[in-house]
Amino acid sequence: MWGIIKQKLGARGLSAPVFGDCMHRLRPMASAIRRYSSATKQMTVRDALNSALDEEMAADSDVFLMGEEVGEYQGAYKISKGLLDKYGSERVVDTPITEAGFTGIGVGAAYHGLKPVVEFMTFNFAMQAIDQIINSAAKTNYMSAGKINVPIVFRGPNGPAAGVGAQHSQCYGAWYGSVPGLKVLVPYSSEDARGLLKAAIRDPDPVVFLENEMLYGESFPVSTEALDSSFSLPIGKAKIEREGKDVTITAFSKMVGYALKAAEILEKEGINAEVINLRSIRPLDRATINASVRKTNRLVTVEEGFPQHGVGAEICATVVEDSFNYLDTPVERIAGADVPTPYAANLERLAFPQIEDVVRAAKRTCCRSVPMAANV
Amino acid sequence: MAFAGAKIIQPSLPLIHTTTRSPDNTLLSDPSFLSSPFLGSTRTLRLTQSISPAQRRSASPVVAVSDVFKEKKLKSNTNLLLTKEEGLQVYEDMILGRAFEDMCAQMYYRGKMFGFVHLYNGQEAVSSGFIKLLKKEDSVVSTYRDHVHALSKGVPARAVMSELFGKKTGCCRGQGGSMHMFSAEHNVLGGFAFIGEGIPVATGAAFASKYRREVLKEADCDHVTLAFFGDGTCNNGQFFECLNMAALWKLPIIFVVENNLWAIGMSHLRSTSDPEIWKKGPAFGMPGVHVDGMDVLKVREVAKEAIGRARRGEGPTLVECETYRFRGHSLADPDELRDPAEKARYAARDPITALKKYLIESKLANEAELKAIEKKIDEVVEDAVEFADESPAPSRSQLLENVFADPRGFGIGPDGSYRCEDPKFTQGTAQV
């Protein structure tokens, strides 16, 4: 399984870091955690995003949507279905295929207090507009000494899709996650999608909102609270999707589903895994991650992005910095293969984490024997 | 009268005429064009000689425009009037731009400012000619050569100088710097250091004006945006992308090209297939205007028309101001590629000297009045330097401030709880 990067952070041999105020930093923010357990209804991620956009546009006429095919075509992935009819072409703006241009237009409109939602047909295309996202949006509040803020949302599908080859298939979480001035959100479920998108639109700063094409059609239970038009989720707060005591598995977007499935398999083998849905790449909820690792003493990070300087690398760093002495075994980092995404179905499968990879890694951290072949 | 002293093209005009035109009537063989300021560049002749018949033919649509222009010119009154107050205001603004930039050079060499500092000397007619016609609510988007645009828009010299010194009293508290002047109060929406980066932002500001008027029903929102950029930018994608959308959506924006003929060391004529940038306006369905950017009166007249058009909701205009920078690209540029003869030719057409001559000859002002302005500006600039020098450096704590508008960042409110848990947050009324 060479496609999977298994990175062990060898803790042994390093001098113990000074802990200082790390307990202080880790003070649990339990009061902020809400649970929405009264699930009553199923909703697809697509409908969750659509309803969130709809409600925010209804509530605030400063909010408008722009991008390719968002209007008459009803969205390349139908996320904006019905919005053109409801809000008109002035607020659901079909743009030419001109990423740098329309992204910058959104940014400029946000300078003047409007709240644009810029849809990228996929985040791969946003590479042509990354100058506008990073230079024009993320840095402006700082450069203008807080006088010009940029309340904009950049959203669209991110991450590997199926069979679309190298240019259409990669995760930008770590890219945007390294930029000061951006907030980067990564919804998994329908509740995430609704709550985070609404929070993103209401936020006064630029938010990169990374959806996943493969999840759009997936249904999730949603609570009554999550269906309320006032619902929103805190930016920068992870969610413990499944409590456990033996190993912490962190994941975001589609990988949360994989981690949960892996946890079910592990359960049968007597390993009780805790699954953390990051929800936000930046800010990263270091407190929740570290608190969990201090409880389970083991960590597996899962992401589809490239391994080097990835989200997993950052999580490893924070755990080594803050919870080094709590680790019983080396951290396992599972990421996409360090190659451009291949086209052939079998190679593509090898290039991205699979449920069995998560299971194997978790077992390794728990010192359960794993066939040697898995390490190849 | 409109656009006198400039070539103008209305989008629908040329194609009708040109199918029957013979190649002999091409623009480059048009005597009126040969006398155009483009020849100020020593490289032009080479280009003229090497042009192929095919290229000549492709240039022919524009000839119709020259005819339109000539007709207009014949009818127009060449006495470009401005009142005494306007004349003195523009003169003062140009003097301020020049004196301020000269002082910047001094301060840079004395180590008071650092990094890249791009000076505006020679191009003052464009900034003053356009920006002095704006209202406070109108926006200006600039490039890395942005000090003078900010000054023209009313940002105090003290605030700009202090920013350049990297001081807390600067217009961005020292967090922006030479290439990033912002002033929300004056609607200076930034100096953008990347080529073409500011154009979409400016187009977005214009989009916001239209949105406010048409969607938010703010009937009095007639604000316009000026996007300033150079000749080098006109080969960049963002320029074309935004000309398209601005014309498509009839946005209240004026694309002001400050064609100083050189993109650092790359001659405009060596980098651009068709060096007449203004012709790209009609290609996108908006007027394209070419104006002598060394003549503030001509610039002002063109600007008036274009700004009026935008304000009336009639859409964007592309204005090519042919100008020249009297200094290198930045203070770090040895400026070895530009022909001294070319520099001398433009130096002889100094826009400030020309305005001074006009003001005196037309008896709008006398020597003494202009001297008084120069003296006043010297004092303003001296004062700005003193102010900047004495101002404190940003405090250490400032490093981590202003990354987010959200005061604590990350959606956490002043009381330490998540902002989304505040009921006012969901109602959109929470204090941010």
PDB file of N, CA and C in Angstrom, chain A residues 32 61-64 90-91 93-94 96 98 100-102 104-105 108-109 111-112 114 131-132 135-136 141-147 149 181-183 202 204-205 230 232 234-235 237 283, chain B residues 139 172-173 175-176 180 182 184 187 189 192 194 197 200-201 203-205 207-208 211-212 214-216 238 241 244-245 249 398-399 401-406 410 418-421 425-426 432:
ATOM      1  N   ALA A  32     -19.222  25.621  25.205  1.00  0.00           N
ATOM      2  CA  ALA A  32     -19.538  25.999  23.830  1.00  0.00           C
ATOM      3  C   ALA A  32     -20.090  24.826  23.019  1.00  0.00           C
ATOM      4  N   SER A  61     -30.262  41.336   2.415  1.00  0.00           N
ATOM      5  CA  SER A  61     -30.166  41.624   0.979  1.00  0.00           C
ATOM      6  C   SER A  61     -28.765  42.063   0.558  1.00  0.00           C
ATOM      7  N   ASP A  62     -27.850  42.171   1.513  1.00  0.00           N
ATOM      8  CA  ASP A  62     -26.449  42.397   1.138  1.00  0.00           C
ATOM      9  C   ASP A  62     -25.797  41.113   0.613  1.00  0.00           C
ATOM     10  N   VAL A  63     -26.444  39.982   0.890  1.00  0.00           N
ATOM     11  CA  VAL A  63     -25.862  38.704   0.467  1.00  0.00           C
ATOM     12  C   VAL A  63     -26.244  38.431  -0.985  1.00  0.00           C
ATOM     13  N   PHE A  64     -25.254  38.135  -1.810  1.00  0.00           N
ATOM     14  CA  PHE A  64     -25.561  37.706  -3.171  1.00  0.00           C
ATOM     15  C   PHE A  64     -24.607  36.594  -3.580  1.00  0.00           C
ATOM     16  N   GLU A  90     -29.963  39.790 -10.417  1.00  0.00           N
ATOM     17  CA  GLU A  90     -29.050  40.759  -9.799  1.00  0.00           C
ATOM     18  C   GLU A  90     -28.398  40.194  -8.550  1.00  0.00           C
ATOM     19  N   ARG A  91     -29.052  39.201  -7.949  1.00  0.00           N
ATOM     20  CA  ARG A  91     -28.487  38.630  -6.724  1.00  0.00           C
ATOM     21  C   ARG A  91     -27.989  37.208  -6.932  1.00  0.00           C
ATOM     22  N   VAL A  93     -25.814  35.921  -9.682  1.00  0.00           N
ATOM     23  CA  VAL A  93     -25.140  36.509 -10.838  1.00  0.00           C
ATOM     24  C   VAL A  93     -24.358  35.450 -11.603  1.00  0.00           C
ATOM     25  N   ASP A  94     -24.831  35.160 -12.800  1.00  0.00           N
ATOM     26  CA  ASP A  94     -24.080  34.273 -13.693  1.00  0.00           C
ATOM     27  C   ASP A  94     -22.883  35.026 -14.237  1.00  0.00           C
ATOM     28  N   PRO A  96     -19.165  35.161 -16.557  1.00  0.00           N
ATOM     29  CA  PRO A  96     -18.396  34.454 -17.581  1.00  0.00           C
ATOM     30  C   PRO A  96     -17.346  33.550 -16.908  1.00  0.00           C
ATOM     31  N   THR A  98     -14.244  33.230 -15.824  1.00  0.00           N
ATOM     32  CA  THR A  98     -13.242  34.265 -15.665  1.00  0.00           C
ATOM     33  C   THR A  98     -12.921  34.402 -14.171  1.00  0.00           C
ATOM     34  N   ALA A 100     -10.357  34.868 -12.030  1.00  0.00           N
ATOM     35  CA  ALA A 100      -9.681  35.997 -11.376  1.00  0.00           C
ATOM     36  C   ALA A 100     -10.592  37.212 -11.391  1.00  0.00           C
ATOM     37  N   GLY A 101     -11.267  37.407 -12.508  1.00  0.00           N
ATOM     38  CA  GLY A 101     -12.132  38.577 -12.652  1.00  0.00           C
ATOM     39  C   GLY A 101     -13.281  38.556 -11.666  1.00  0.00           C
ATOM     40  N   PHE A 102     -14.084  37.488 -11.668  1.00  0.00           N
ATOM     41  CA  PHE A 102     -15.274  37.547 -10.803  1.00  0.00           C
ATOM     42  C   PHE A 102     -14.924  37.393  -9.331  1.00  0.00           C
ATOM     43  N   GLY A 104     -12.278  38.686  -7.923  1.00  0.00           N
ATOM     44  CA  GLY A 104     -11.873  40.035  -7.530  1.00  0.00           C
ATOM     45  C   GLY A 104     -13.068  40.971  -7.434  1.00  0.00           C
ATOM     46  N   ILE A 105     -14.037  40.781  -8.298  1.00  0.00           N
ATOM     47  CA  ILE A 105     -15.242  41.618  -8.240  1.00  0.00           C
ATOM     48  C   ILE A 105     -15.977  41.357  -6.929  1.00  0.00           C
ATOM     49  N   GLY A 108     -14.018  43.123  -4.209  1.00  0.00           N
ATOM     50  CA  GLY A 108     -14.221  44.577  -4.245  1.00  0.00           C
ATOM     51  C   GLY A 108     -15.598  44.954  -3.723  1.00  0.00           C
ATOM     52  N   ALA A 109     -16.605  44.141  -4.046  1.00  0.00           N
ATOM     53  CA  ALA A 109     -17.956  44.419  -3.540  1.00  0.00           C
ATOM     54  C   ALA A 109     -17.983  44.272  -2.019  1.00  0.00           C
ATOM     55  N   TYR A 111     -15.509  44.912  -0.035  1.00  0.00           N
ATOM     56  CA  TYR A 111     -14.873  46.116   0.536  1.00  0.00           C
ATOM     57  C   TYR A 111     -15.938  47.164   0.830  1.00  0.00           C
ATOM     58  N   HIS A 112     -16.983  47.164   0.014  1.00  0.00           N
ATOM     59  CA  HIS A 112     -18.038  48.161   0.189  1.00  0.00           C
ATOM     60  C   HIS A 112     -19.197  47.628   1.009  1.00  0.00           C
ATOM     61  N   LEU A 114     -20.914  44.742   0.961  1.00  0.00           N
ATOM     62  CA  LEU A 114     -21.797  43.669   0.525  1.00  0.00           C
ATOM     63  C   LEU A 114     -21.225  42.344   1.021  1.00  0.00           C
ATOM     64  N   ASP A 131      -4.674  34.745  -6.296  1.00  0.00           N
ATOM     65  CA  ASP A 131      -4.151  36.089  -6.017  1.00  0.00           C
ATOM     66  C   ASP A 131      -5.241  36.948  -5.368  1.00  0.00           C
ATOM     67  N   GLN A 132      -6.443  36.863  -5.919  1.00  0.00           N
ATOM     68  CA  GLN A 132      -7.539  37.675  -5.379  1.00  0.00           C
ATOM     69  C   GLN A 132      -7.956  37.166  -4.002  1.00  0.00           C
ATOM     70  N   ASN A 135      -4.189  37.691  -1.714  1.00  0.00           N
ATOM     71  CA  ASN A 135      -3.686  39.065  -1.652  1.00  0.00           C
ATOM     72  C   ASN A 135      -4.783  40.100  -1.444  1.00  0.00           C
ATOM     73  N   SER A 136      -5.879  39.946  -2.181  1.00  0.00           N
ATOM     74  CA  SER A 136      -6.897  41.005  -2.123  1.00  0.00           C
ATOM     75  C   SER A 136      -7.881  40.801  -0.978  1.00  0.00           C
ATOM     76  N   ASN A 141      -7.779  43.380   5.575  1.00  0.00           N
ATOM     77  CA  ASN A 141      -8.113  43.909   6.897  1.00  0.00           C
ATOM     78  C   ASN A 141      -6.839  44.333   7.620  1.00  0.00           C
ATOM     79  N   TYR A 142      -5.815  43.525   7.477  1.00  0.00           N
ATOM     80  CA  TYR A 142      -4.548  43.835   8.139  1.00  0.00           C
ATOM     81  C   TYR A 142      -3.870  45.052   7.505  1.00  0.00           C
ATOM     82  N   MET A 143      -3.769  45.013   6.175  1.00  0.00           N
ATOM     83  CA  MET A 143      -3.058  46.108   5.499  1.00  0.00           C
ATOM     84  C   MET A 143      -3.754  47.448   5.710  1.00  0.00           C
ATOM     85  N   SER A 144      -5.076  47.409   5.859  1.00  0.00           N
ATOM     86  CA  SER A 144      -5.792  48.670   6.041  1.00  0.00           C
ATOM     87  C   SER A 144      -5.951  48.992   7.526  1.00  0.00           C
ATOM     88  N   ALA A 145      -5.205  48.299   8.358  1.00  0.00           N
ATOM     89  CA  ALA A 145      -5.247  48.523   9.808  1.00  0.00           C
ATOM     90  C   ALA A 145      -6.668  48.388  10.345  1.00  0.00           C
ATOM     91  N   GLY A 146      -7.392  47.403   9.829  1.00  0.00           N
ATOM     92  CA  GLY A 146      -8.723  47.113  10.356  1.00  0.00           C
ATOM     93  C   GLY A 146      -9.820  48.025   9.832  1.00  0.00           C
ATOM     94  N   LYS A 147      -9.491  48.861   8.850  1.00  0.00           N
ATOM     95  CA  LYS A 147     -10.494  49.810   8.357  1.00  0.00           C
ATOM     96  C   LYS A 147     -11.350  49.219   7.237  1.00  0.00           C
ATOM     97  N   ASN A 149     -12.778  45.642   6.068  1.00  0.00           N
ATOM     98  CA  ASN A 149     -12.883  44.189   6.224  1.00  0.00           C
ATOM     99  C   ASN A 149     -13.582  43.590   5.009  1.00  0.00           C
ATOM    100  N   GLY A 181      -5.567  35.463   7.968  1.00  0.00           N
ATOM    101  CA  GLY A 181      -6.629  36.308   7.427  1.00  0.00           C
ATOM    102  C   GLY A 181      -7.750  35.521   6.787  1.00  0.00           C
ATOM    103  N   LEU A 182      -7.525  34.235   6.559  1.00  0.00           N
ATOM    104  CA  LEU A 182      -8.595  33.387   6.021  1.00  0.00           C
ATOM    105  C   LEU A 182      -9.126  32.490   7.121  1.00  0.00           C
ATOM    106  N   LYS A 183     -10.404  32.177   7.038  1.00  0.00           N
ATOM    107  CA  LYS A 183     -10.967  31.096   7.839  1.00  0.00           C
ATOM    108  C   LYS A 183     -11.322  29.986   6.854  1.00  0.00           C
ATOM    109  N   ARG A 202     -22.336  35.023   7.603  1.00  0.00           N
ATOM    110  CA  ARG A 202     -22.509  36.093   8.590  1.00  0.00           C
ATOM    111  C   ARG A 202     -21.174  36.607   9.126  1.00  0.00           C
ATOM    112  N   PRO A 204     -17.631  38.392   9.450  1.00  0.00           N
ATOM    113  CA  PRO A 204     -17.125  39.629   8.824  1.00  0.00           C
ATOM    114  C   PRO A 204     -15.812  39.451   8.063  1.00  0.00           C
ATOM    115  N   ASP A 205     -15.286  38.246   8.032  1.00  0.00           N
ATOM    116  CA  ASP A 205     -13.980  38.027   7.398  1.00  0.00           C
ATOM    117  C   ASP A 205     -14.100  37.057   6.219  1.00  0.00           C
ATOM    118  N   SER A 230     -32.290  30.277  12.211  1.00  0.00           N
ATOM    119  CA  SER A 230     -31.278  30.999  12.996  1.00  0.00           C
ATOM    120  C   SER A 230     -30.069  30.114  13.314  1.00  0.00           C
ATOM    121  N   SER A 232     -26.685  28.248  13.464  1.00  0.00           N
ATOM    122  CA  SER A 232     -25.348  28.338  12.878  1.00  0.00           C
ATOM    123  C   SER A 232     -24.365  27.661  13.809  1.00  0.00           C
ATOM    124  N   PRO A 234     -20.358  27.266  15.448  1.00  0.00           N
ATOM    125  CA  PRO A 234     -19.194  28.109  15.738  1.00  0.00           C
ATOM    126  C   PRO A 234     -18.039  27.813  14.777  1.00  0.00           C
ATOM    127  N   ILE A 235     -17.436  28.873  14.300  1.00  0.00           N
ATOM    128  CA  ILE A 235     -16.263  28.731  13.435  1.00  0.00           C
ATOM    129  C   ILE A 235     -15.051  28.460  14.330  1.00  0.00           C
ATOM    130  N   LYS A 237     -14.466  25.404  15.810  1.00  0.00           N
ATOM    131  CA  LYS A 237     -14.762  24.404  16.833  1.00  0.00           C
ATOM    132  C   LYS A 237     -14.955  23.058  16.161  1.00  0.00           C
ATOM    133  N   PRO A 283      -9.560  28.562  11.914  1.00  0.00           N
ATOM    134  CA  PRO A 283      -8.699  28.123  13.009  1.00  0.00           C
ATOM    135  C   PRO A 283      -8.862  26.629  13.281  1.00  0.00           C
TER     136      PRO A 283
ATOM    137  N   SER B 139     -14.746  55.880  -5.431  1.00  0.00           N
ATOM    138  CA  SER B 139     -13.592  55.077  -5.007  1.00  0.00           C
ATOM    139  C   SER B 139     -12.439  55.156  -5.996  1.00  0.00           C
ATOM    140  N   CYS B 172      -2.339  53.411   7.399  1.00  0.00           N
ATOM    141  CA  CYS B 172      -2.609  52.006   7.722  1.00  0.00           C
ATOM    142  C   CYS B 172      -1.781  51.571   8.934  1.00  0.00           C
ATOM    143  N   ARG B 173      -1.450  52.508   9.786  1.00  0.00           N
ATOM    144  CA  ARG B 173      -0.695  52.242  11.022  1.00  0.00           C
ATOM    145  C   ARG B 173       0.626  51.507  10.758  1.00  0.00           C
ATOM    146  N   GLN B 175       0.990  49.126   8.643  1.00  0.00           N
ATOM    147  CA  GLN B 175       0.745  47.730   8.260  1.00  0.00           C
ATOM    148  C   GLN B 175       0.593  47.563   6.748  1.00  0.00           C
ATOM    149  N   GLY B 176       0.515  48.679   6.056  1.00  0.00           N
ATOM    150  CA  GLY B 176       0.345  48.616   4.605  1.00  0.00           C
ATOM    151  C   GLY B 176       1.660  48.861   3.893  1.00  0.00           C
ATOM    152  N   HIS B 180       0.740  49.742  -0.491  1.00  0.00           N
ATOM    153  CA  HIS B 180      -0.594  49.363  -0.023  1.00  0.00           C
ATOM    154  C   HIS B 180      -1.237  50.482   0.787  1.00  0.00           C
ATOM    155  N   PHE B 182      -4.361  52.358   1.936  1.00  0.00           N
ATOM    156  CA  PHE B 182      -5.807  52.210   2.051  1.00  0.00           C
ATOM    157  C   PHE B 182      -6.336  53.376   2.889  1.00  0.00           C
ATOM    158  N   ALA B 184     -10.315  53.904   4.175  1.00  0.00           N
ATOM    159  CA  ALA B 184     -11.761  53.658   4.059  1.00  0.00           C
ATOM    160  C   ALA B 184     -12.492  55.001   4.020  1.00  0.00           C
ATOM    161  N   ASN B 187     -12.235  56.440   0.701  1.00  0.00           N
ATOM    162  CA  ASN B 187     -12.519  55.464  -0.355  1.00  0.00           C
ATOM    163  C   ASN B 187     -11.322  55.214  -1.271  1.00  0.00           C
ATOM    164  N   LEU B 189      -9.283  52.403  -2.020  1.00  0.00           N
ATOM    165  CA  LEU B 189      -9.468  50.983  -1.734  1.00  0.00           C
ATOM    166  C   LEU B 189      -8.193  50.174  -1.930  1.00  0.00           C
ATOM    167  N   PHE B 192      -2.465  48.007  -4.946  1.00  0.00           N
ATOM    168  CA  PHE B 192      -2.287  46.566  -5.139  1.00  0.00           C
ATOM    169  C   PHE B 192      -0.965  46.327  -5.837  1.00  0.00           C
ATOM    170  N   PHE B 194       0.303  43.590  -7.149  1.00  0.00           N
ATOM    171  CA  PHE B 194       0.406  42.652  -8.265  1.00  0.00           C
ATOM    172  C   PHE B 194      -0.221  43.276  -9.501  1.00  0.00           C
ATOM    173  N   GLU B 197      -4.075  42.978 -10.291  1.00  0.00           N
ATOM    174  CA  GLU B 197      -4.841  42.546  -9.114  1.00  0.00           C
ATOM    175  C   GLU B 197      -5.934  43.540  -8.730  1.00  0.00           C
ATOM    176  N   PRO B 200      -9.945  43.812 -10.851  1.00  0.00           N
ATOM    177  CA  PRO B 200     -11.184  43.162 -10.415  1.00  0.00           C
ATOM    178  C   PRO B 200     -11.745  43.773  -9.129  1.00  0.00           C
ATOM    179  N   VAL B 201     -10.889  44.162  -8.229  1.00  0.00           N
ATOM    180  CA  VAL B 201     -11.368  44.760  -6.981  1.00  0.00           C
ATOM    181  C   VAL B 201     -12.116  46.060  -7.296  1.00  0.00           C
ATOM    182  N   THR B 203     -13.529  46.797 -10.092  1.00  0.00           N
ATOM    183  CA  THR B 203     -14.760  46.431 -10.785  1.00  0.00           C
ATOM    184  C   THR B 203     -15.803  45.987  -9.769  1.00  0.00           C
ATOM    185  N   GLY B 204     -15.335  45.330  -8.717  1.00  0.00           N
ATOM    186  CA  GLY B 204     -16.238  44.918  -7.644  1.00  0.00           C
ATOM    187  C   GLY B 204     -16.805  46.097  -6.890  1.00  0.00           C
ATOM    188  N   ALA B 205     -15.992  47.128  -6.691  1.00  0.00           N
ATOM    189  CA  ALA B 205     -16.493  48.333  -6.026  1.00  0.00           C
ATOM    190  C   ALA B 205     -17.585  48.963  -6.886  1.00  0.00           C
ATOM    191  N   PHE B 207     -19.408  47.326  -9.004  1.00  0.00           N
ATOM    192  CA  PHE B 207     -20.529  46.389  -8.904  1.00  0.00           C
ATOM    193  C   PHE B 207     -21.357  46.707  -7.663  1.00  0.00           C
ATOM    194  N   ALA B 208     -20.657  47.020  -6.567  1.00  0.00           N
ATOM    195  CA  ALA B 208     -21.355  47.327  -5.313  1.00  0.00           C
ATOM    196  C   ALA B 208     -22.211  48.584  -5.466  1.00  0.00           C
ATOM    197  N   TYR B 211     -25.222  47.565  -7.339  1.00  0.00           N
ATOM    198  CA  TYR B 211     -26.038  46.689  -6.481  1.00  0.00           C
ATOM    199  C   TYR B 211     -26.827  47.532  -5.478  1.00  0.00           C
ATOM    200  N   ARG B 212     -26.149  48.508  -4.908  1.00  0.00           N
ATOM    201  CA  ARG B 212     -26.825  49.361  -3.931  1.00  0.00           C
ATOM    202  C   ARG B 212     -27.984  50.120  -4.553  1.00  0.00           C
ATOM    203  N   GLU B 214     -29.604  49.336  -7.427  1.00  0.00           N
ATOM    204  CA  GLU B 214     -30.667  48.556  -8.063  1.00  0.00           C
ATOM    205  C   GLU B 214     -31.283  47.505  -7.146  1.00  0.00           C
ATOM    206  N   VAL B 215     -30.488  46.914  -6.273  1.00  0.00           N
ATOM    207  CA  VAL B 215     -31.031  45.861  -5.404  1.00  0.00           C
ATOM    208  C   VAL B 215     -31.439  46.446  -4.059  1.00  0.00           C
ATOM    209  N   LEU B 216     -30.553  47.254  -3.494  1.00  0.00           N
ATOM    210  CA  LEU B 216     -30.864  47.809  -2.172  1.00  0.00           C
ATOM    211  C   LEU B 216     -31.677  49.099  -2.270  1.00  0.00           C
ATOM    212  N   GLN B 238      -6.574  39.718 -16.080  1.00  0.00           N
ATOM    213  CA  GLN B 238      -7.587  40.383 -15.259  1.00  0.00           C
ATOM    214  C   GLN B 238      -8.127  41.645 -15.931  1.00  0.00           C
ATOM    215  N   GLU B 241     -10.641  40.374 -18.517  1.00  0.00           N
ATOM    216  CA  GLU B 241     -11.786  39.780 -17.833  1.00  0.00           C
ATOM    217  C   GLU B 241     -12.723  40.871 -17.319  1.00  0.00           C
ATOM    218  N   ASN B 244     -14.600  43.041 -19.956  1.00  0.00           N
ATOM    219  CA  ASN B 244     -15.766  42.278 -20.401  1.00  0.00           C
ATOM    220  C   ASN B 244     -16.927  42.417 -19.430  1.00  0.00           C
ATOM    221  N   MET B 245     -16.675  42.131 -18.167  1.00  0.00           N
ATOM    222  CA  MET B 245     -17.793  42.136 -17.210  1.00  0.00           C
ATOM    223  C   MET B 245     -18.305  43.545 -16.929  1.00  0.00           C
ATOM    224  N   TRP B 249     -22.161  44.321 -17.686  1.00  0.00           N
ATOM    225  CA  TRP B 249     -23.090  44.707 -16.618  1.00  0.00           C
ATOM    226  C   TRP B 249     -23.214  46.228 -16.481  1.00  0.00           C
ATOM    227  N   GLN B 398       0.652  45.422  18.178  1.00  0.00           N
ATOM    228  CA  GLN B 398      -0.017  45.650  16.895  1.00  0.00           C
ATOM    229  C   GLN B 398       0.243  44.517  15.901  1.00  0.00           C
ATOM    230  N   LEU B 399       1.318  43.794  16.119  1.00  0.00           N
ATOM    231  CA  LEU B 399       1.684  42.729  15.179  1.00  0.00           C
ATOM    232  C   LEU B 399       0.514  41.798  14.908  1.00  0.00           C
ATOM    233  N   GLU B 401      -2.714  42.298  15.637  1.00  0.00           N
ATOM    234  CA  GLU B 401      -4.039  42.898  15.500  1.00  0.00           C
ATOM    235  C   GLU B 401      -4.441  43.003  14.038  1.00  0.00           C
ATOM    236  N   ASN B 402      -5.747  43.093  13.835  1.00  0.00           N
ATOM    237  CA  ASN B 402      -6.330  43.352  12.501  1.00  0.00           C
ATOM    238  C   ASN B 402      -6.207  42.218  11.505  1.00  0.00           C
ATOM    239  N   VAL B 403      -5.822  41.023  11.969  1.00  0.00           N
ATOM    240  CA  VAL B 403      -5.815  39.913  11.010  1.00  0.00           C
ATOM    241  C   VAL B 403      -7.255  39.618  10.596  1.00  0.00           C
ATOM    242  N   PHE B 404      -8.162  39.715  11.573  1.00  0.00           N
ATOM    243  CA  PHE B 404      -9.576  39.529  11.282  1.00  0.00           C
ATOM    244  C   PHE B 404     -10.359  40.750  11.756  1.00  0.00           C
ATOM    245  N   ALA B 405     -11.487  40.980  11.112  1.00  0.00           N
ATOM    246  CA  ALA B 405     -12.368  42.050  11.560  1.00  0.00           C
ATOM    247  C   ALA B 405     -13.024  41.646  12.873  1.00  0.00           C
ATOM    248  N   ASP B 406     -13.334  40.379  12.961  1.00  0.00           N
ATOM    249  CA  ASP B 406     -13.849  39.771  14.166  1.00  0.00           C
ATOM    250  C   ASP B 406     -12.805  40.019  15.256  1.00  0.00           C
ATOM    251  N   PHE B 410     -11.982  34.195  14.652  1.00  0.00           N
ATOM    252  CA  PHE B 410     -12.545  32.864  14.834  1.00  0.00           C
ATOM    253  C   PHE B 410     -13.940  32.826  15.426  1.00  0.00           C
ATOM    254  N   TYR B 418     -18.891  31.869  21.910  1.00  0.00           N
ATOM    255  CA  TYR B 418     -18.961  31.905  20.458  1.00  0.00           C
ATOM    256  C   TYR B 418     -20.003  32.904  19.991  1.00  0.00           C
ATOM    257  N   ARG B 419     -19.628  33.661  19.000  1.00  0.00           N
ATOM    258  CA  ARG B 419     -20.529  34.698  18.520  1.00  0.00           C
ATOM    259  C   ARG B 419     -21.843  34.123  18.032  1.00  0.00           C
ATOM    260  N   CYS B 420     -21.798  32.921  17.493  1.00  0.00           N
ATOM    261  CA  CYS B 420     -23.026  32.353  16.939  1.00  0.00           C
ATOM    262  C   CYS B 420     -24.026  32.018  18.029  1.00  0.00           C
ATOM    263  N   GLU B 421     -23.563  31.974  19.298  1.00  0.00           N
ATOM    264  CA  GLU B 421     -24.504  31.667  20.374  1.00  0.00           C
ATOM    265  C   GLU B 421     -25.234  32.911  20.856  1.00  0.00           C
ATOM    266  N   PHE B 425     -26.379  37.580  16.953  1.00  0.00           N
ATOM    267  CA  PHE B 425     -25.532  37.175  15.836  1.00  0.00           C
ATOM    268  C   PHE B 425     -26.379  36.606  14.710  1.00  0.00           C
ATOM    269  N   THR B 426     -27.307  35.751  15.092  1.00  0.00           N
ATOM    270  CA  THR B 426     -28.144  35.144  14.059  1.00  0.00           C
ATOM    271  C   THR B 426     -29.086  36.167  13.445  1.00  0.00           C
ATOM    272  N   VAL B 432     -19.744  43.517  15.893  1.00  0.00           N
ATOM    273  CA  VAL B 432     -18.613  42.755  15.347  1.00  0.00           C
ATOM    274  C   VAL B 432     -17.322  43.422  15.783  1.00  0.00           C
TER     275      VAL B 432
END
